[in-house]
CSV table of C-alpha atoms in Angstrom, one decimal:
chain,number,residue,atom,x,y,z
A,437,MET,CA,113.8,84.8,97.3
A,438,LYS,CA,116.6,83.0,99.1
A,439,ALA,CA,117.4,79.5,97.9
A,440,PRO,CA,116.0,76.8,100.2
A,441,ALA,CA,119.4,76.0,101.6
A,442,GLU,CA,119.8,79.6,102.8
A,443,ILE,CA,116.5,79.8,104.5
A,444,GLY,CA,116.4,78.9,108.2
A,445,SER,CA,117.7,81.9,110.2
A,446,ALA,CA,115.5,84.9,110.6
A,447,ARG,CA,118.1,86.7,112.6
A,448,LEU,CA,119.5,89.5,110.4
A,449,ARG,CA,122.7,91.3,111.2
A,450,ALA,CA,122.7,95.1,111.7
A,451,GLY,CA,125.8,96.9,113.0
A,452,GLY,CA,127.5,93.7,114.0
A,453,GLU,CA,124.6,92.4,116.1
A,454,ALA,CA,122.2,89.7,115.3
A,455,ARG,CA,118.6,91.1,115.4
A,456,ALA,CA,115.5,89.0,115.3
A,457,ALA,CA,113.2,89.7,112.4
A,458,VAL,CA,109.5,90.3,112.3
A,459,ALA,CA,107.5,88.0,110.0
A,460,VAL,CA,104.7,89.6,108.1
A,461,ILE,CA,102.2,87.1,106.7
A,462,GLY,CA,100.4,88.6,103.7
A,463,GLY,CA,101.7,90.8,100.9
A,464,GLY,CA,98.6,92.9,100.4
A,465,ILE,CA,98.5,96.6,101.1
A,466,THR,CA,98.2,96.0,104.9
A,467,GLY,CA,101.2,93.7,105.1
A,468,LEU,CA,103.3,95.8,102.8
A,469,THR,CA,102.6,99.0,104.8
A,470,ALA,CA,103.5,97.2,108.0
A,471,ALA,CA,106.7,95.9,106.5
A,472,TRP,CA,107.7,99.2,105.0
A,473,THR,CA,107.0,101.1,108.3
A,474,LEU,CA,109.0,98.5,110.3
A,475,GLN,CA,111.9,98.7,107.8
A,476,ARG,CA,112.0,102.5,108.0
A,477,ALA,CA,112.2,102.2,111.7
A,478,GLY,CA,115.2,99.9,111.5
A,479,HIS,CA,113.5,96.6,112.2
A,480,PRO,CA,114.4,93.6,110.0
A,481,VAL,CA,111.4,92.1,108.4
A,482,VAL,CA,110.4,89.2,106.1
A,483,VAL,CA,107.1,89.2,104.1
A,484,PHE,CA,105.5,85.9,103.2
A,485,GLU,CA,103.1,86.1,100.2
A,486,ALA,CA,101.3,83.0,99.0
A,487,GLY,CA,100.4,84.5,95.6
A,488,SER,CA,102.5,85.3,92.5
A,489,LYS,CA,102.1,89.0,93.0
A,490,VAL,CA,101.8,91.5,95.8
A,491,GLY,CA,98.9,93.9,96.5
A,492,GLY,CA,96.1,91.4,97.3
A,493,SER,CA,93.0,92.3,95.5
A,494,ILE,CA,94.7,95.3,93.7
A,495,GLY,CA,95.3,94.5,90.1
A,496,SER,CA,96.0,97.0,87.3
A,497,TYR,CA,96.5,95.7,83.7
A,498,ARG,CA,97.4,97.6,80.5
A,499,THR,CA,96.1,96.0,77.3
A,500,GLY,CA,97.0,98.2,74.4
A,501,GLU,CA,95.5,101.6,75.3
A,502,TRP,CA,93.0,100.1,77.8
A,503,LEU,CA,93.9,100.3,81.5
A,504,HIS,CA,91.6,98.2,83.7
A,505,GLU,CA,91.5,97.5,87.4
A,506,THR,CA,90.4,94.0,88.5
A,507,GLY,CA,89.9,95.0,92.1
A,508,PRO,CA,89.6,98.4,93.8
A,509,ASN,CA,89.5,101.3,91.3
A,510,ALA,CA,90.5,104.2,93.5
A,511,MET,CA,91.7,105.3,96.9
A,512,MET,CA,90.6,108.1,99.1
A,513,GLU,CA,92.8,110.7,100.9
A,514,ASN,CA,90.5,110.5,103.9
A,515,SER,CA,93.2,110.2,106.6
A,516,PRO,CA,96.7,111.7,107.0
A,517,GLU,CA,98.3,108.3,106.7
A,518,VAL,CA,97.4,107.9,103.0
A,519,PRO,CA,99.2,110.9,101.5
A,520,LYS,CA,102.1,110.4,104.0
A,521,LEU,CA,102.6,106.9,102.7
A,522,ILE,CA,102.4,108.0,99.0
A,523,GLU,CA,105.1,110.7,99.8
A,524,GLU,CA,107.3,108.2,101.6
A,525,VAL,CA,107.4,105.7,98.7
A,526,GLY,CA,108.0,108.5,96.1
A,527,LEU,CA,104.7,108.2,94.2
A,528,ALA,CA,103.4,111.7,94.8
A,529,LYS,CA,104.2,112.7,91.2
A,530,GLN,CA,102.5,109.6,89.8
A,531,ARG,CA,99.3,110.3,91.7
A,532,VAL,CA,96.3,111.2,89.5
A,533,TYR,CA,93.2,112.8,91.1
A,534,ALA,CA,89.7,112.0,89.9
A,535,ALA,CA,88.3,114.4,87.4
A,536,PRO,CA,86.0,117.2,88.9
A,537,ALA,CA,83.0,115.7,87.1
A,538,ALA,CA,83.5,112.4,89.1
A,539,LYS,CA,81.9,114.1,92.1
A,540,LYS,CA,78.5,113.4,90.5
A,541,ARG,CA,77.2,110.0,91.6
A,542,TYR,CA,74.1,108.6,90.0
A,543,VAL,CA,71.5,106.4,91.6
A,544,VAL,CA,68.6,104.8,89.6
A,545,ARG,CA,65.1,105.6,90.6
A,546,ASP,CA,62.1,104.5,88.5
A,547,ASP,CA,64.5,103.5,85.7
A,548,VAL,CA,66.0,107.0,85.6
A,549,MET,CA,69.5,107.9,86.7
A,550,GLU,CA,69.3,110.7,89.3
A,551,ALA,CA,72.4,112.5,90.6
A,552,MET,CA,72.9,112.1,94.4
A,553,PRO,CA,72.6,115.6,95.9
A,554,ALA,CA,75.9,117.0,97.1
A,555,SER,CA,74.5,120.1,98.9
A,556,PRO,CA,71.4,121.2,100.8
A,557,VAL,CA,70.2,123.1,97.7
A,558,ALA,CA,70.7,120.1,95.5
A,559,PHE,CA,68.9,118.0,98.0
A,560,ALA,CA,65.9,120.3,98.0
A,561,LEU,CA,65.7,120.1,94.2
A,562,THR,CA,66.5,116.4,93.6
A,563,GLY,CA,64.0,114.0,92.2
A,564,LEU,CA,65.7,111.1,93.9
A,565,PHE,CA,63.7,111.6,97.1
A,566,SER,CA,60.0,112.5,97.5
A,567,TRP,CA,58.9,115.7,99.3
A,568,LYS,CA,57.5,113.5,102.1
A,569,ALA,CA,60.9,112.0,102.6
A,570,LYS,CA,62.7,115.3,102.5
A,571,LEU,CA,60.3,116.9,105.1
A,572,ALA,CA,60.6,113.9,107.3
A,573,LEU,CA,64.3,114.4,107.4
A,574,LEU,CA,63.8,117.6,109.4
A,575,GLY,CA,62.8,115.5,112.3
A,576,GLU,CA,66.1,113.5,112.4
A,577,PRO,CA,68.0,115.8,114.9
A,578,PHE,CA,65.2,115.3,117.4
A,579,ARG,CA,65.0,111.5,117.3
A,580,PRO,CA,66.6,109.8,120.3
A,581,LYS,CA,69.8,107.8,119.9
A,582,ALA,CA,70.0,104.1,120.5
A,583,PRO,CA,71.6,102.8,123.6
A,584,ALA,CA,75.4,102.2,123.1
A,585,ASP,CA,75.0,98.5,123.9
A,586,THR,CA,72.3,98.0,121.2
A,587,GLU,CA,73.5,96.4,118.0
A,588,GLU,CA,71.4,97.3,115.0
A,589,SER,CA,71.7,96.4,111.3
A,590,VAL,CA,72.4,99.2,108.9
A,591,ALA,CA,68.8,98.9,107.7
A,592,GLU,CA,67.3,99.2,111.2
A,593,PHE,CA,69.6,102.2,112.0
A,594,VAL,CA,68.8,104.1,108.8
A,595,ARG,CA,65.1,103.3,108.9
A,596,ARG,CA,64.9,104.6,112.4
A,597,ARG,CA,66.8,107.8,111.8
A,598,LEU,CA,66.0,108.6,108.2
A,599,GLY,CA,63.1,106.5,107.0
A,600,GLN,CA,62.5,103.7,104.4
A,601,GLU,CA,63.0,105.9,101.4
A,602,PHE,CA,66.5,106.9,102.4
A,603,LEU,CA,67.3,103.3,103.1
A,604,ASP,CA,66.1,102.3,99.6
A,605,TYR,CA,67.6,105.0,97.5
A,606,ALA,CA,70.7,106.2,99.4
A,607,VAL,CA,72.0,103.6,101.8
A,608,ASN,CA,71.1,100.4,100.1
A,609,PRO,CA,72.9,101.3,96.9
A,610,PHE,CA,75.8,102.7,98.8
A,611,VAL,CA,76.2,99.5,100.8
A,612,GLY,CA,76.0,97.6,97.6
A,613,GLY,CA,78.8,99.7,96.1
A,614,VAL,CA,81.1,99.5,99.2
A,615,TYR,CA,80.5,96.1,100.6
A,616,ALA,CA,78.5,94.4,97.8
A,617,GLY,CA,76.5,93.7,100.9
A,618,ASP,CA,73.0,93.6,102.4
A,619,PRO,CA,72.1,96.4,104.8
A,620,THR,CA,69.6,94.2,106.6
A,621,ARG,CA,72.5,91.9,107.7
A,622,LEU,CA,75.4,94.3,108.1
A,623,SER,CA,76.1,95.7,111.6
A,624,VAL,CA,76.1,99.5,111.6
A,625,LYS,CA,78.5,99.5,114.6
A,626,HIS,CA,81.1,97.4,112.9
A,627,GLY,CA,80.5,97.9,109.2
A,628,PHE,CA,80.0,101.7,109.4
A,629,PRO,CA,81.5,102.7,112.7
A,630,LYS,CA,81.8,106.4,111.7
A,631,LEU,CA,78.0,106.5,111.1
A,632,TRP,CA,77.4,104.8,114.4
A,633,LYS,CA,79.7,107.2,116.2
A,634,LEU,CA,77.9,110.2,114.7
A,635,GLU,CA,74.7,109.2,116.5
A,636,GLN,CA,76.5,108.2,119.8
A,637,GLU,CA,78.6,111.4,120.0
A,638,HIS,CA,76.2,114.0,118.6
A,639,GLY,CA,72.8,112.4,119.0
A,640,SER,CA,72.0,113.0,115.4
A,641,LEU,CA,73.5,112.3,112.0
A,642,ILE,CA,72.7,115.8,110.7
A,643,ARG,CA,74.2,117.5,113.8
A,644,GLY,CA,77.3,115.2,113.5
A,645,ALA,CA,77.8,115.9,109.8
A,646,ILE,CA,77.6,119.7,110.4
A,647,ALA,CA,80.0,119.4,113.3
A,648,ARG,CA,82.4,117.6,111.0
A,649,LYS,CA,81.7,120.1,108.1
A,650,ASN,CA,80.4,117.4,105.8
A,651,THR,CA,76.9,118.6,105.0
A,652,SER,CA,76.5,116.3,102.0
A,653,GLY,CA,77.0,113.2,104.2
A,654,GLY,CA,79.1,111.7,101.4
A,655,PRO,CA,82.7,110.4,101.3
A,656,THR,CA,85.3,112.8,102.5
A,657,GLY,CA,88.8,113.3,101.1
A,658,ARG,CA,90.0,113.4,97.5
A,659,MET,CA,89.9,110.4,95.3
A,660,PHE,CA,93.0,109.3,93.4
A,661,SER,CA,94.8,106.6,91.6
A,662,PHE,CA,98.2,106.5,89.7
A,663,ARG,CA,99.1,106.9,86.1
A,664,GLY,CA,99.6,103.2,85.8
A,665,GLY,CA,96.7,102.2,88.1
A,666,LEU,CA,96.6,101.3,91.7
A,667,GLN,CA,99.1,98.4,91.3
A,668,GLU,CA,101.8,101.0,91.2
A,669,LEU,CA,101.6,101.3,95.0
A,670,PRO,CA,102.2,97.7,96.0
A,671,ARG,CA,104.7,97.2,93.1
A,672,THR,CA,106.8,100.2,94.3
A,673,MET,CA,106.6,99.1,97.9
A,674,GLU,CA,107.9,95.6,97.0
A,675,HIS,CA,110.8,97.2,95.1
A,676,LEU,CA,111.7,99.5,98.0
A,677,LEU,CA,111.6,96.6,100.5
A,678,ARG,CA,114.6,95.3,98.5
A,679,GLY,CA,114.2,91.5,98.5
A,680,VAL,CA,112.4,90.9,101.8
A,681,VAL,CA,109.1,90.0,100.1
A,682,ARG,CA,108.9,86.3,99.3
A,683,ARG,CA,106.2,85.4,96.8
A,684,GLY,CA,104.9,81.9,96.2
A,685,VAL,CA,105.4,81.1,99.9
A,686,ARG,CA,102.5,79.6,101.8
A,687,VAL,CA,102.6,79.7,105.6
A,688,ARG,CA,101.3,76.4,107.0
A,689,THR,CA,102.0,76.6,110.8
A,690,VAL,CA,102.7,79.4,113.2
A,691,ARG,CA,104.0,78.0,116.5
A,692,ARG,CA,104.9,79.9,119.7
A,693,ALA,CA,107.8,78.2,121.5
A,694,GLY,CA,110.2,79.5,124.1
A,695,GLY,CA,109.2,83.1,123.7
A,696,GLU,CA,109.8,83.0,119.9
A,697,TRP,CA,107.8,82.2,116.9
A,698,GLU,CA,108.5,79.3,114.6
A,699,ILE,CA,106.9,79.5,111.1
A,700,GLU,CA,106.6,76.5,108.9
A,701,PHE,CA,106.0,77.4,105.3
A,702,GLU,CA,105.9,75.7,101.9
A,703,VAL,CA,108.0,76.8,98.9
A,704,ALA,CA,107.6,74.8,95.6
A,705,GLY,CA,106.4,71.8,97.5
A,706,VAL,CA,109.3,71.9,100.0
A,707,MET,CA,108.5,72.5,103.7
A,708,LEU,CA,110.9,74.9,105.6
A,709,LYS,CA,111.1,76.6,109.0
A,710,GLU,CA,112.3,79.9,110.4
A,711,THR,CA,112.2,81.5,113.8
A,712,PHE,CA,111.0,85.1,114.4
A,713,SER,CA,110.7,87.4,117.3
A,714,ALA,CA,107.2,88.6,116.3
A,715,VAL,CA,104.5,87.7,113.7
A,716,ILE,CA,102.1,90.1,112.0
A,717,CYS,CA,99.1,88.5,110.3
A,718,ALA,CA,97.8,90.7,107.5
A,719,VAL,CA,95.8,88.2,105.5
A,720,PRO,CA,92.0,88.1,104.9
A,721,PRO,CA,90.0,86.2,107.6
A,722,ASP,CA,89.7,82.9,105.7
A,723,GLY,CA,93.5,83.0,105.0
A,724,LEU,CA,94.1,83.5,108.7
A,725,ALA,CA,91.8,80.6,109.6
A,726,ALA,CA,93.7,78.3,107.2
A,727,ILE,CA,97.0,78.7,109.1
A,728,GLY,CA,97.6,76.2,111.9
A,729,PHE,CA,98.4,78.2,115.1
A,730,GLU,CA,99.9,76.3,118.0
A,731,GLY,CA,101.5,76.8,121.4
A,732,PHE,CA,99.1,79.2,123.1
A,733,ALA,CA,95.6,79.4,124.4
A,734,GLN,CA,93.0,80.6,121.9
A,735,ALA,CA,95.0,79.3,119.0
A,736,LYS,CA,92.3,76.9,117.8
A,737,GLU,CA,89.6,79.7,118.1
A,738,LEU,CA,91.2,81.5,115.2
A,739,LYS,CA,89.7,78.8,113.0
A,740,GLU,CA,86.4,80.4,113.7
A,741,LEU,CA,87.3,83.2,111.4
A,742,ALA,CA,86.5,80.9,108.5
A,743,ARG,CA,82.9,81.5,109.3
A,744,ILE,CA,83.0,85.2,108.3
A,745,GLU,CA,80.9,85.7,105.3
A,746,HIS,CA,82.3,87.0,102.1
A,747,ALA,CA,80.3,88.4,99.2
A,748,PRO,CA,81.1,87.0,95.7
A,749,VAL,CA,81.6,89.7,93.0
A,750,ALA,CA,82.3,89.6,89.3
A,751,SER,CA,84.0,92.7,87.9
A,752,VAL,CA,83.2,93.2,84.2
A,753,PHE,CA,85.3,95.8,82.4
A,754,THR,CA,83.8,96.8,79.0
A,755,GLY,CA,85.2,99.3,76.4
A,756,TRP,CA,82.9,101.0,73.9
A,757,ARG,CA,83.2,103.4,71.1
A,758,ARG,CA,82.1,106.8,72.4
A,759,GLU,CA,79.2,107.1,69.9
A,760,ALA,CA,77.8,103.7,71.1
A,761,VAL,CA,77.0,105.1,74.6
A,762,ALA,CA,74.3,107.8,74.7
A,763,HIS,CA,74.9,109.0,78.3
A,764,PRO,CA,77.5,111.7,78.8
A,765,LEU,CA,79.1,109.7,81.6
A,766,ASP,CA,79.6,112.9,83.5
A,767,GLY,CA,80.3,111.4,86.9
A,768,PHE,CA,81.8,108.7,89.1
A,769,GLY,CA,79.3,106.1,88.1
A,770,VAL,CA,75.8,104.7,88.8
A,771,LEU,CA,74.5,102.6,91.6
A,772,VAL,CA,71.4,100.4,91.3
A,773,PRO,CA,69.2,100.1,94.5
A,774,GLU,CA,67.8,96.7,95.2
A,775,VAL,CA,64.2,97.9,95.0
A,776,GLU,CA,64.9,98.7,91.3
A,777,GLN,CA,65.3,95.0,90.7
A,778,GLY,CA,68.3,95.3,88.4
A,779,GLN,CA,70.9,92.6,87.8
A,780,VAL,CA,74.0,94.6,88.5
A,781,LEU,CA,75.2,96.5,91.7
A,782,GLY,CA,76.4,99.4,89.7
A,783,SER,CA,78.9,100.6,87.1
A,784,LEU,CA,81.9,103.0,87.3
A,785,PHE,CA,82.5,105.4,84.5
A,786,SER,CA,86.2,104.4,84.5
A,787,SER,CA,87.3,106.6,81.6
A,788,SER,CA,85.6,109.6,83.1
A,789,LEU,CA,87.1,109.0,86.5
A,790,PHE,CA,90.8,109.0,85.4
A,791,PRO,CA,92.6,109.8,82.2
A,792,ARG,CA,94.1,107.3,79.8
A,793,ARG,CA,91.9,104.4,80.7
A,794,ALA,CA,90.5,104.1,77.1
A,795,PRO,CA,91.8,104.9,73.6
A,796,GLU,CA,90.8,108.2,72.0
A,797,GLY,CA,87.2,108.1,70.9
A,798,HIS,CA,86.3,105.3,73.3
A,799,VAL,CA,84.9,105.0,76.9
A,800,ALA,CA,85.4,102.4,79.6
A,801,LEU,CA,82.9,101.1,82.2
A,802,THR,CA,83.5,98.8,85.1
A,803,THR,CA,80.3,97.0,86.1
A,804,PHE,CA,79.9,94.8,89.3
A,805,VAL,CA,77.6,91.8,89.4
A,806,GLY,CA,76.6,89.5,92.3
A,807,GLY,CA,77.3,90.5,95.9
A,808,ALA,CA,75.2,89.4,98.9
A,809,ARG,CA,72.2,90.7,96.9
A,810,GLN,CA,72.4,88.2,94.0
A,811,PRO,CA,75.4,85.9,94.7
A,812,GLU,CA,74.3,83.4,92.0
A,813,LEU,CA,74.9,85.9,89.2
A,814,ALA,CA,78.6,86.2,90.1
A,815,GLN,CA,78.9,82.5,89.2
A,816,LEU,CA,77.6,82.9,85.6
A,817,SER,CA,79.9,82.0,82.7
A,818,GLU,CA,82.0,84.8,81.1
A,819,PRO,CA,79.8,85.0,78.0
A,820,GLU,CA,76.7,85.1,80.2
A,821,LEU,CA,78.1,87.8,82.4
A,822,VAL,CA,79.1,89.9,79.4
A,823,GLU,CA,75.6,89.5,77.9
A,824,LEU,CA,74.0,90.4,81.3
A,825,VAL,CA,76.1,93.5,81.6
A,826,ARG,CA,75.5,94.5,78.0
A,827,GLY,CA,71.8,94.4,78.6
A,828,GLU,CA,71.9,96.3,81.8
A,829,LEU,CA,74.1,99.0,80.3
A,830,ARG,CA,71.7,99.4,77.5
A,831,GLY,CA,69.1,100.5,79.9
A,832,LEU,CA,71.4,102.5,82.2
A,833,VAL,CA,73.6,104.5,79.8
A,834,GLY,CA,72.2,103.7,76.4
A,835,ALA,CA,75.0,101.4,75.4
A,836,ARG,CA,74.3,100.0,71.9
A,837,GLY,CA,75.8,97.1,70.0
A,838,GLU,CA,78.8,95.1,71.3
A,839,PRO,CA,81.7,96.3,73.4
A,840,VAL,CA,85.0,96.5,71.6
A,841,PHE,CA,87.0,95.3,74.7
A,842,VAL,CA,86.0,93.1,77.6
A,843,HIS,CA,87.8,91.7,80.7
A,844,VAL,CA,86.1,89.7,83.4
A,845,LYS,CA,87.5,89.0,86.9
A,846,ARG,CA,85.6,86.9,89.4
A,847,TRP,CA,86.1,87.2,93.2
A,848,PRO,CA,84.4,84.2,94.8
A,849,ARG,CA,85.1,85.7,98.3
A,850,ALA,CA,85.6,89.3,97.5
A,851,ILE,CA,84.7,91.3,100.6
A,852,PRO,CA,84.3,90.3,104.3
A,853,GLN,CA,80.8,91.1,105.5
A,854,TYR,CA,80.7,92.8,108.9
A,855,THR,CA,77.4,91.2,109.8
A,856,LEU,CA,75.4,91.4,113.1
A,857,GLY,CA,77.4,89.8,115.8
A,858,TYR,CA,80.7,90.6,114.1
A,859,GLY,CA,82.1,91.7,117.4
A,860,ARG,CA,82.6,88.0,118.3
A,861,TYR,CA,85.3,87.7,115.6
A,862,LEU,CA,87.1,90.8,116.7
A,863,GLU,CA,87.1,89.4,120.3
A,864,ILE,CA,88.7,86.2,119.0
A,865,CYS,CA,91.5,88.2,117.5
A,866,ALA,CA,92.0,90.3,120.6
A,867,LYS,CA,92.0,87.2,122.9
A,868,ALA,CA,94.5,85.4,120.7
A,869,GLU,CA,96.9,88.4,120.8
A,870,GLY,CA,96.5,88.6,124.6
A,871,ALA,CA,97.3,84.9,125.0
A,872,ALA,CA,100.3,85.1,122.6
A,873,PRO,CA,102.6,88.1,123.1
A,874,GLY,CA,104.3,89.0,119.9
A,875,LEU,CA,101.4,88.1,117.7
A,876,PHE,CA,99.6,90.9,115.9
A,877,ILE,CA,96.5,90.6,113.8
A,878,GLY,CA,95.1,93.1,111.3
A,879,GLY,CA,93.8,93.6,107.8
A,880,ASN,CA,90.4,93.9,106.1
A,881,GLY,CA,88.7,91.5,108.5
A,882,ARG,CA,89.6,93.5,111.5
A,883,ASP,CA,90.3,97.1,110.7
A,884,GLY,CA,88.0,97.9,107.8
A,885,ILE,CA,87.8,97.0,104.1
A,886,SER,CA,88.9,100.2,102.3
A,887,LEU,CA,92.4,100.7,101.1
A,888,SER,CA,92.8,103.6,103.5
A,889,ASN,CA,91.6,101.3,106.3
A,890,CYS,CA,94.3,98.8,105.3
A,891,ILE,CA,97.0,101.4,105.3
A,892,ALA,CA,96.0,102.5,108.7
A,893,SER,CA,95.9,98.9,109.8
A,894,GLY,CA,99.5,98.3,108.5
A,895,ARG,CA,100.7,101.4,110.4
A,896,ARG,CA,99.1,100.1,113.6
A,897,LEU,CA,100.5,96.7,113.3
A,898,ALA,CA,104.0,98.1,112.7
A,899,ARG,CA,103.8,100.3,115.7
A,900,GLU,CA,102.7,97.5,118.0
A,901,ALA,CA,105.2,95.0,116.6
A,902,GLY,CA,108.0,97.5,116.6
A,903,ALA,CA,107.3,98.3,120.3
A,904,TRP,CA,107.3,94.6,121.1
A,905,VAL,CA,110.6,93.7,119.5
A,906,GLY,CA,112.3,96.9,120.7
A,907,ARG,CA,111.2,96.5,124.4
């Protein structure tokens, strides 16, 4: 980072001419992608990150031979932007794809772990759904679609198209695993736009899945990480950005004045200012709401983003001797539907998913507690969380005795919840941008919560900001 005395001008010289820089607020994967893309296009950029590290919720830690993630555990190659970015930053050879066995995803029903069917034949044979539910599915293509202007919860949508049993044993656990959320409160249009579009464009989920050649209805694209964990991506991007990322810098005020943007920020208790030609906001909704925006209509309305709900989650990584766990752990992990009344959302079979996550002769599990379903459980003390998880894993995978390694990470506001009426918040962002040329808003509160969504968001922000400063 520059010394305080050097900070003040955000006009960087290129080819003898002073060029106004773009400020990127937030050093998560969205902000880093935006900054990287702008820099490659020749635009000067400065990244402000309030924390001590980049990557946002991404966190990979090596303790001896244990490699544990405290945030997301994997990424999906479900859009061309993802592998393209990996190639650009030179991490293609460090990429590690999930083991073939990780395609098997377990869901608990009647205290038994059943594999989620991944093909029509497997669906016909599975014990996860009753024959009544399976036969009722045949009528799905003939059910009318909802009007486009109707906003339904995920639960209402699934119950109408697929029935209560599919809601209970397919969608409810899936929503718990992705959002740590409650399908009765999440908006299908905003929380799962691809699902909503299948009905709107094809009139049926089944017809839509067939048209898109995804007959299983599950996630598309290959799952991957890196040899050293997901943190390799933001760490590498920070290095390649060559000093433009400023960590430990908290933006306090963003003010539009005279066609430019003045940013007031705090470094080690000292308040400083710089002027930029454009500002990209790539922080979570509550972080955006905490910034004081001034100098344009709609500025104060951005405070409303603080009302967006976030699910609290505790991530409990446990390491076990292989002989202490009865289950073969031959899959991605297990999800626990709400109707099963468990005390965890689910557990990833981390050492089965990727290699070198546990020492030889050991296995690793990452278990998630809390969410919108049971938020109070995420607040338990560390010993209480470990004991809760130990008891749940005993019933799920036959874990006996005590784990030999434990790491607990709490996320009090882990994942923004795209609840019913979420369009109001998206409209606030759009109106703010319309009232303030040169301001661009993205990230997991606007463009989707997955890492691939965040990468796409960063690309979009870079395109828009680059077009603005290059006009």
